mmCIF file of C-alpha atoms in Angstrom:
data_model
loop_
_atom_site.group_PDB
_atom_site.id
_atom_site.type_symbol
_atom_site.label_atom_id
_atom_site.label_comp_id
_atom_site.label_asym_id
_atom_site.label_seq_id
_atom_site.Cartn_x
_atom_site.Cartn_y
_atom_site.Cartn_z
ATOM 1 C CA MET B 1 -8.490 -6.322 3.851
ATOM 2 C CA SER B 2 -10.098 -9.036 5.936
ATOM 3 C CA GLN B 3 -7.745 -11.810 6.897
ATOM 4 C CA SER B 4 -7.963 -14.964 4.835
ATOM 5 C CA VAL B 5 -7.161 -18.525 5.772
ATOM 6 C CA VAL B 6 -3.670 -18.016 4.360
ATOM 7 C CA PHE B 7 -2.839 -15.268 6.817
ATOM 8 C CA SER B 8 -4.834 -16.571 9.794
ATOM 9 C CA LEU B 9 -3.612 -20.183 9.659
ATOM 10 C CA LEU B 10 -0.884 -20.929 7.122
ATOM 11 C CA LEU B 11 1.182 -17.812 7.808
ATOM 12 C CA PRO B 12 1.517 -18.416 11.578
ATOM 13 C CA ALA B 13 2.239 -22.106 10.992
ATOM 14 C CA SER B 14 4.911 -21.275 8.433
ATOM 15 C CA LEU B 15 6.496 -18.695 10.727
ATOM 16 C CA VAL B 16 6.673 -21.239 13.542
ATOM 17 C CA LEU B 17 8.553 -23.642 11.279
ATOM 18 C CA ILE B 18 10.835 -20.891 9.994
ATOM 19 C CA MET B 19 11.603 -19.630 13.498
ATOM 20 C CA PHE B 20 12.457 -23.177 14.546
ATOM 21 C CA GLY B 21 14.860 -23.313 11.605
ATOM 22 C CA LEU B 22 16.448 -20.021 12.634
ATOM 23 C CA GLY B 23 17.013 -21.428 16.084
ATOM 24 C CA LEU B 24 18.975 -24.275 14.525
ATOM 25 C CA SER B 25 21.690 -21.794 13.532
ATOM 26 C CA LEU B 26 21.999 -20.207 16.974
ATOM 27 C CA ARG B 27 23.789 -21.019 20.194
ATOM 28 C CA ILE B 28 22.955 -19.934 23.721
ATOM 29 C CA ALA B 29 26.278 -18.082 23.752
ATOM 30 C CA ASP B 30 24.953 -15.811 20.971
ATOM 31 C CA PHE B 31 22.243 -14.468 23.289
ATOM 32 C CA ALA B 32 24.674 -14.112 26.175
ATOM 33 C CA VAL B 33 26.669 -11.695 24.028
ATOM 34 C CA ALA B 34 23.510 -9.665 23.258
ATOM 35 C CA VAL B 35 22.569 -9.444 26.941
ATOM 36 C CA LEU B 36 26.064 -8.760 28.271
ATOM 37 C CA ASN B 37 26.634 -6.105 25.601
ATOM 38 C CA PRO B 38 23.519 -3.871 25.771
ATOM 39 C CA LYS B 39 24.918 -1.175 23.467
ATOM 40 C CA PRO B 40 23.208 -2.538 20.308
ATOM 41 C CA LEU B 41 19.887 -2.683 22.154
ATOM 42 C CA ILE B 42 20.248 0.897 23.359
ATOM 43 C CA VAL B 43 21.152 2.163 19.878
ATOM 44 C CA ALA B 44 18.236 0.249 18.334
ATOM 45 C CA LEU B 45 15.771 1.681 20.854
ATOM 46 C CA LEU B 46 17.114 5.184 20.200
ATOM 47 C CA CYS B 47 16.272 4.721 16.520
ATOM 48 C CA GLN B 48 12.929 2.962 17.074
ATOM 49 C CA VAL B 49 11.442 4.975 19.933
ATOM 50 C CA VAL B 50 12.892 8.448 19.305
ATOM 51 C CA LEU B 51 14.126 9.051 15.753
ATOM 52 C CA LEU B 52 11.567 7.191 13.623
ATOM 53 C CA PRO B 53 8.405 8.697 15.203
ATOM 54 C CA ILE B 54 9.891 12.174 14.644
ATOM 55 C CA VAL B 55 10.699 11.374 11.006
ATOM 56 C CA CYS B 56 7.236 9.914 10.419
ATOM 57 C CA PHE B 57 5.483 12.847 12.077
ATOM 58 C CA ALA B 58 7.362 15.294 9.857
ATOM 59 C CA LEU B 59 6.448 13.312 6.742
ATOM 60 C CA VAL B 60 2.713 13.124 7.477
ATOM 61 C CA VAL B 61 2.483 16.795 8.458
ATOM 62 C CA VAL B 62 4.289 17.975 5.327
ATOM 63 C CA SER B 63 2.336 15.630 3.045
ATOM 64 C CA GLY B 64 -1.044 16.771 4.362
ATOM 65 C CA LEU B 65 -2.505 13.280 4.726
ATOM 66 C CA SER B 66 -6.024 12.895 6.069
ATOM 67 C CA PRO B 67 -6.268 12.391 9.852
ATOM 68 C CA ALA B 68 -7.018 8.671 9.450
ATOM 69 C CA LEU B 69 -4.103 8.033 7.088
ATOM 70 C CA ALA B 70 -1.788 10.104 9.274
ATOM 71 C CA MET B 71 -2.873 8.063 12.293
ATOM 72 C CA GLY B 72 -2.135 4.852 10.428
ATOM 73 C CA MET B 73 1.392 6.039 9.622
ATOM 74 C CA MET B 74 2.083 7.120 13.204
ATOM 75 C CA LEU B 75 0.862 3.808 14.597
ATOM 76 C CA LEU B 76 3.143 2.075 12.112
ATOM 77 C CA ALA B 77 6.135 4.183 13.171
ATOM 78 C CA VAL B 78 5.995 2.981 16.776
ATOM 79 C CA SER B 79 4.955 -0.585 16.038
ATOM 80 C CA PRO B 80 7.559 -3.283 16.782
ATOM 81 C CA GLY B 81 9.375 -5.226 14.118
ATOM 82 C CA GLY B 82 7.540 -8.191 12.659
ATOM 83 C CA SER B 83 8.752 -11.777 12.741
ATOM 84 C CA SER B 84 9.674 -11.332 9.078
ATOM 85 C CA ALA B 85 12.418 -8.931 10.192
ATOM 86 C CA ILE B 86 14.147 -11.842 11.897
ATOM 87 C CA ILE B 87 13.910 -13.923 8.734
ATOM 88 C CA TYR B 88 15.389 -11.150 6.591
ATOM 89 C CA THR B 89 18.193 -10.673 9.119
ATOM 90 C CA HIS B 90 18.973 -14.369 8.895
ATOM 91 C CA LEU B 91 18.967 -14.329 5.096
ATOM 92 C CA ALA B 92 21.309 -11.307 5.067
ATOM 93 C CA ASN B 93 23.723 -13.028 7.469
ATOM 94 C CA GLY B 94 22.940 -10.451 10.139
ATOM 95 C CA ASP B 95 23.008 -11.010 13.893
ATOM 96 C CA THR B 96 19.930 -13.229 14.221
ATOM 97 C CA ALA B 97 20.240 -13.569 17.993
ATOM 98 C CA LEU B 98 20.224 -9.788 18.319
ATOM 99 C CA SER B 99 17.264 -9.576 15.934
ATOM 100 C CA ILE B 100 15.165 -11.929 18.057
ATOM 101 C CA THR B 101 16.161 -10.067 21.218
ATOM 102 C CA LEU B 102 15.278 -6.707 19.617
ATOM 103 C CA ASN B 103 11.955 -8.084 18.420
ATOM 104 C CA VAL B 104 10.905 -9.168 21.887
ATOM 105 C CA VAL B 105 12.201 -6.039 23.660
ATOM 106 C CA ASN B 106 10.638 -3.659 21.115
ATOM 107 C CA THR B 107 7.299 -5.450 21.391
ATOM 108 C CA ALA B 108 7.334 -5.135 25.164
ATOM 109 C CA ILE B 109 8.219 -1.426 24.991
ATOM 110 C CA SER B 110 5.586 -0.764 22.313
ATOM 111 C CA LEU B 111 2.907 -1.767 24.807
ATOM 112 C CA VAL B 112 3.649 1.592 26.421
ATOM 113 C CA THR B 113 4.901 3.766 23.565
ATOM 114 C CA LEU B 114 2.190 2.847 21.073
ATOM 115 C CA PRO B 115 -0.756 4.028 23.226
ATOM 116 C CA LEU B 116 1.137 7.220 24.112
ATOM 117 C CA VAL B 117 1.906 8.094 20.478
ATOM 118 C CA ALA B 118 -1.582 7.036 19.365
ATOM 119 C CA ASN B 119 -3.262 9.293 21.905
ATOM 120 C CA PHE B 120 -0.986 12.207 20.980
ATOM 121 C CA SER B 121 -1.747 11.648 17.287
ATOM 122 C CA MET B 122 -5.495 11.508 17.918
ATOM 123 C CA LEU B 123 -5.276 14.786 19.790
ATOM 124 C CA TYR B 124 -3.153 16.446 17.078
ATOM 125 C CA PHE B 125 -4.932 15.190 13.959
ATOM 126 C CA TYR B 126 -8.502 14.908 15.271
ATOM 127 C CA GLY B 127 -8.537 17.354 18.156
ATOM 128 C CA SER B 128 -9.805 14.611 20.464
ATOM 129 C CA GLU B 129 -8.222 11.890 22.543
ATOM 130 C CA VAL B 130 -9.050 8.208 22.735
ATOM 131 C CA GLU B 131 -7.542 5.657 25.086
ATOM 132 C CA ILE B 132 -5.897 2.628 23.485
ATOM 133 C CA PRO B 133 -5.519 -0.236 25.947
ATOM 134 C CA LEU B 134 -2.288 -2.189 26.244
ATOM 135 C CA THR B 135 -2.481 -5.324 24.117
ATOM 136 C CA LEU B 136 -0.680 -7.925 26.210
ATOM 137 C CA ASP B 137 -2.144 -10.695 24.044
ATOM 138 C CA LYS B 138 -0.019 -9.456 21.125
ATOM 139 C CA PHE B 139 3.115 -9.834 23.210
ATOM 140 C CA ALA B 140 2.075 -13.388 24.098
ATOM 141 C CA GLN B 141 1.439 -14.031 20.393
ATOM 142 C CA LEU B 142 4.979 -12.953 19.543
ATOM 143 C CA ILE B 143 6.372 -15.335 22.175
ATOM 144 C CA LEU B 144 4.388 -18.239 20.705
ATOM 145 C CA LEU B 145 5.179 -17.508 17.053
ATOM 146 C CA ALA B 146 8.785 -16.345 17.315
ATOM 147 C CA ALA B 147 10.660 -16.761 20.576
ATOM 148 C CA LEU B 148 9.352 -20.189 21.595
ATOM 149 C CA PRO B 149 10.015 -21.972 18.248
ATOM 150 C CA ALA B 150 13.448 -20.325 18.081
ATOM 151 C CA ALA B 151 14.194 -21.530 21.614
ATOM 152 C CA LEU B 152 13.206 -25.063 20.614
ATOM 153 C CA GLY B 153 15.531 -24.811 17.606
ATOM 154 C CA ILE B 154 18.398 -23.691 19.815
ATOM 155 C CA ALA B 155 17.728 -26.558 22.212
ATOM 156 C CA PHE B 156 17.734 -29.009 19.293
ATOM 157 C CA ARG B 157 21.072 -27.623 18.057
ATOM 158 C CA ASN B 158 22.628 -27.990 21.499
ATOM 159 C CA ARG B 159 21.470 -31.606 21.766
ATOM 160 C CA ARG B 160 22.042 -32.690 18.147
ATOM 161 C CA PRO B 161 24.409 -30.227 16.440
ATOM 162 C CA SER B 162 25.126 -32.387 13.386
ATOM 163 C CA ALA B 163 21.426 -32.870 12.614
ATOM 164 C CA ALA B 164 20.834 -29.130 13.104
ATOM 165 C CA GLU B 165 23.529 -28.292 10.561
ATOM 166 C CA ARG B 166 21.934 -30.616 7.992
ATOM 167 C CA LEU B 167 18.524 -28.992 8.443
ATOM 168 C CA GLU B 168 19.730 -25.381 8.415
ATOM 169 C CA ARG B 169 20.164 -24.977 4.628
ATOM 170 C CA PRO B 170 16.818 -26.564 3.579
ATOM 171 C CA VAL B 171 15.011 -24.325 6.044
ATOM 172 C CA LYS B 172 16.758 -21.216 4.656
ATOM 173 C CA VAL B 173 15.667 -22.206 1.119
ATOM 174 C CA PHE B 174 12.113 -22.622 2.400
ATOM 175 C CA ALA B 175 12.291 -19.173 4.025
ATOM 176 C CA ILE B 176 13.239 -17.536 0.710
ATOM 177 C CA ALA B 177 10.460 -19.357 -1.152
ATOM 178 C CA PHE B 178 7.978 -18.455 1.560
ATOM 179 C CA LEU B 179 8.810 -14.742 1.479
ATOM 180 C CA VAL B 180 8.476 -14.655 -2.312
ATOM 181 C CA GLY B 181 5.087 -16.317 -1.954
ATOM 182 C CA VAL B 182 3.973 -13.787 0.654
ATOM 183 C CA ILE B 183 4.929 -10.871 -1.602
ATOM 184 C CA PHE B 184 3.032 -12.367 -4.544
ATOM 185 C CA TYR B 185 -0.053 -13.195 -2.467
ATOM 186 C CA ALA B 186 -0.132 -9.752 -0.846
ATOM 187 C CA VAL B 187 0.102 -7.990 -4.211
ATOM 188 C CA VAL B 188 -2.728 -10.100 -5.670
ATOM 189 C CA THR B 189 -5.097 -9.832 -2.709
ATOM 190 C CA GLN B 190 -4.479 -6.130 -2.034
ATOM 191 C CA PHE B 191 -4.362 -4.992 -5.657
ATOM 192 C CA ASP B 192 -7.443 -2.765 -5.425
ATOM 193 C CA VAL B 193 -6.077 -1.057 -2.314
ATOM 194 C CA ILE B 194 -2.740 -0.487 -3.998
ATOM 195 C CA VAL B 195 -4.342 1.065 -7.088
ATOM 196 C CA LYS B 196 -6.479 3.420 -5.008
ATOM 197 C CA TRP B 197 -4.023 4.552 -2.358
ATOM 198 C CA ALA B 198 -0.530 3.958 -3.707
ATOM 199 C CA PRO B 199 -0.160 7.427 -5.308
ATOM 200 C CA VAL B 200 -0.902 9.109 -1.962
ATOM 201 C CA VAL B 201 0.358 6.778 0.746
ATOM 202 C CA GLY B 202 2.787 4.718 -1.295
ATOM 203 C CA LEU B 203 5.342 7.494 -1.725
ATOM 204 C CA ILE B 204 5.179 8.449 1.953
ATOM 205 C CA GLY B 205 5.472 4.802 2.944
ATOM 206 C CA LEU B 206 8.438 4.284 0.625
ATOM 207 C CA ILE B 207 10.264 7.358 1.942
ATOM 208 C CA PHE B 208 9.629 6.321 5.534
ATOM 209 C CA ASN B 209 10.730 2.758 4.825
ATOM 210 C CA LEU B 210 13.969 3.883 3.196
ATOM 211 C CA CYS B 211 14.569 6.258 6.106
ATOM 212 C CA SER B 212 13.976 3.393 8.542
ATOM 213 C CA LEU B 213 16.398 1.062 6.763
ATOM 214 C CA GLY B 214 18.928 3.861 6.321
ATOM 215 C CA VAL B 215 18.762 5.065 9.917
ATOM 216 C CA GLY B 216 18.731 1.487 11.179
ATOM 217 C CA TYR B 217 22.002 0.707 9.409
ATOM 218 C CA SER B 218 23.905 4.006 9.482
ATOM 219 C CA ILE B 219 23.339 5.050 13.116
ATOM 220 C CA PRO B 220 24.647 1.730 14.532
ATOM 221 C CA MET B 221 27.711 2.018 12.269
ATOM 222 C CA VAL B 222 28.327 5.562 13.558
ATOM 223 C CA PHE B 223 28.261 4.162 17.101
ATOM 224 C CA GLY B 224 30.860 1.573 16.123
ATOM 225 C CA LEU B 225 28.664 -1.527 16.012
ATOM 226 C CA HIS B 226 29.458 -4.535 13.842
ATOM 227 C CA PRO B 227 27.810 -4.614 10.380
ATOM 228 C CA ARG B 228 25.936 -7.807 11.334
ATOM 229 C CA GLN B 229 24.416 -5.932 14.280
ATOM 230 C CA ALA B 230 23.588 -2.949 12.053
ATOM 231 C CA ILE B 231 21.759 -5.259 9.649
ATOM 232 C CA ALA B 232 19.701 -6.731 12.497
ATOM 233 C CA ILE B 233 18.726 -3.261 13.715
ATOM 234 C CA ALA B 234 17.917 -2.009 10.200
ATOM 235 C CA MET B 235 15.629 -4.956 9.516
ATOM 236 C CA ASP B 236 13.905 -4.775 12.890
ATOM 237 C CA ILE B 237 12.994 -1.104 12.537
ATOM 238 C CA GLY B 238 12.454 -1.256 8.777
ATOM 239 C CA VAL B 239 10.106 -4.250 8.602
ATOM 240 C CA HIS B 240 7.379 -3.171 11.008
ATOM 241 C CA ASN B 241 4.638 -5.481 12.261
ATOM 242 C CA ALA B 242 2.000 -4.181 9.851
ATOM 243 C CA ALA B 243 -0.469 -6.924 10.765
ATOM 244 C CA PHE B 244 -0.410 -5.686 14.357
ATOM 245 C CA VAL B 245 -1.274 -2.133 13.259
ATOM 246 C CA ILE B 246 -3.983 -3.327 10.862
ATOM 247 C CA THR B 247 -5.603 -5.321 13.658
ATOM 248 C CA LEU B 248 -5.441 -2.345 15.993
ATOM 249 C CA ALA B 249 -6.952 -0.022 13.373
ATOM 250 C CA MET B 250 -9.790 -2.281 12.211
ATOM 251 C CA SER B 251 -10.791 -3.955 15.462
ATOM 252 C CA GLU B 252 -14.067 -2.736 16.905
ATOM 253 C CA TYR B 253 -12.464 -2.946 20.333
ATOM 254 C CA PHE B 254 -9.759 -0.424 19.437
ATOM 255 C CA LEU B 255 -9.990 2.205 16.676
ATOM 256 C CA ASN B 256 -12.526 0.590 14.313
ATOM 257 C CA ASN B 257 -11.345 2.632 11.317
ATOM 258 C CA ALA B 258 -10.514 0.782 8.094
ATOM 259 C CA GLU B 259 -8.884 3.848 6.540
ATOM 260 C CA MET B 260 -6.217 3.809 9.269
ATOM 261 C CA ALA B 261 -5.291 0.311 8.124
ATOM 262 C CA VAL B 262 -4.416 1.451 4.597
ATOM 263 C CA PRO B 263 -0.898 2.811 5.363
ATOM 264 C CA PRO B 264 0.332 -0.351 7.140
ATOM 265 C CA ALA B 265 -1.175 -2.540 4.397
ATOM 266 C CA ILE B 266 0.672 -0.662 1.664
ATOM 267 C CA TYR B 267 3.806 -0.320 3.779
ATOM 268 C CA ALA B 268 3.953 -4.086 4.282
ATOM 269 C CA LEU B 269 4.144 -4.603 0.523
ATOM 270 C CA ILE B 270 6.861 -1.974 0.203
ATOM 271 C CA ALA B 271 8.877 -3.334 3.129
ATOM 272 C CA TYR B 272 8.885 -6.895 1.787
ATOM 273 C CA VAL B 273 10.332 -5.684 -1.517
ATOM 274 C CA THR B 274 12.876 -3.200 -0.118
ATOM 275 C CA ALA B 275 14.042 -5.618 2.576
ATOM 276 C CA SER B 276 14.567 -8.289 -0.078
ATOM 277 C CA LEU B 277 16.600 -5.831 -2.157
ATOM 278 C CA ALA B 278 18.551 -4.872 0.967
ATOM 279 C CA VAL B 279 19.451 -8.525 1.553
ATOM 280 C CA VAL B 280 20.796 -8.736 -1.991
ATOM 281 C CA GLY B 281 22.664 -5.439 -1.547
ATOM 282 C CA TYR B 282 24.282 -6.457 1.735
ATOM 283 C CA LYS B 283 25.634 -9.611 0.105
ATOM 284 C CA ARG B 284 26.473 -8.035 -3.249
ATOM 285 C CA PHE B 285 28.594 -5.256 -1.739
ATOM 286 C CA LYS B 286 29.922 -7.499 1.055
ATOM 287 C CA LEU B 287 28.672 -5.243 3.847
ATOM 288 C CA VAL B 288 28.511 -8.159 6.295
#
């Protein structure tokens, strides 16, 4: 599961371009609404920080996964949403401004919650505790790959709105093509891993993913949020930053355990497919 040139160079470059395109469809007023109305953020954090770790913990305990695989699932449960969550939100006509805000806030909070949950999991599944340092560089990486390009796109829209409108559709088409390419590439490159671990981890990952998408959409609706906000929350907590967890698991400076990276690797494949189907479902049944 070592990173190839595609994921280390082309993927970040493509995300920068896509995030710039997303910014073209946003206005500064969109973010003002998200900040002045913190209810969606609070509901999203309730789902991400409280409900999902409990659901994941119950799943791994009942399934009897090995300590390493259980650790990988728990790390995934508290990981922030990936940049792809913002793209899926945009494609589903969700609240993209809220999605970007959630992505940044969840990443900042995960710098605290992830080490806490990881240390608890190590103690529960291994009977020993290991300290996981806060990874501030990952937060800076998110700013560079997501928030900054989006901010540049917003600035471009404010200065040249007509040009931004002309560019918005081609960029959305590129985003769809890019996501299809990522799914295909991931399936091809991780085929051996899928064959070996899918029967064990795949089902748990699928159940957890469906729970994440379900909780992320239904709980906000119960609290009276707009469907576009519910979509943003569902995507942000359903499409976790698997690459972040894989790096944490495999790095010699952190956990240095390749087996812990298996759940997020398989989950990423599942999430890309289910999120794509969710986009189609939202539009097909006019839930937006």
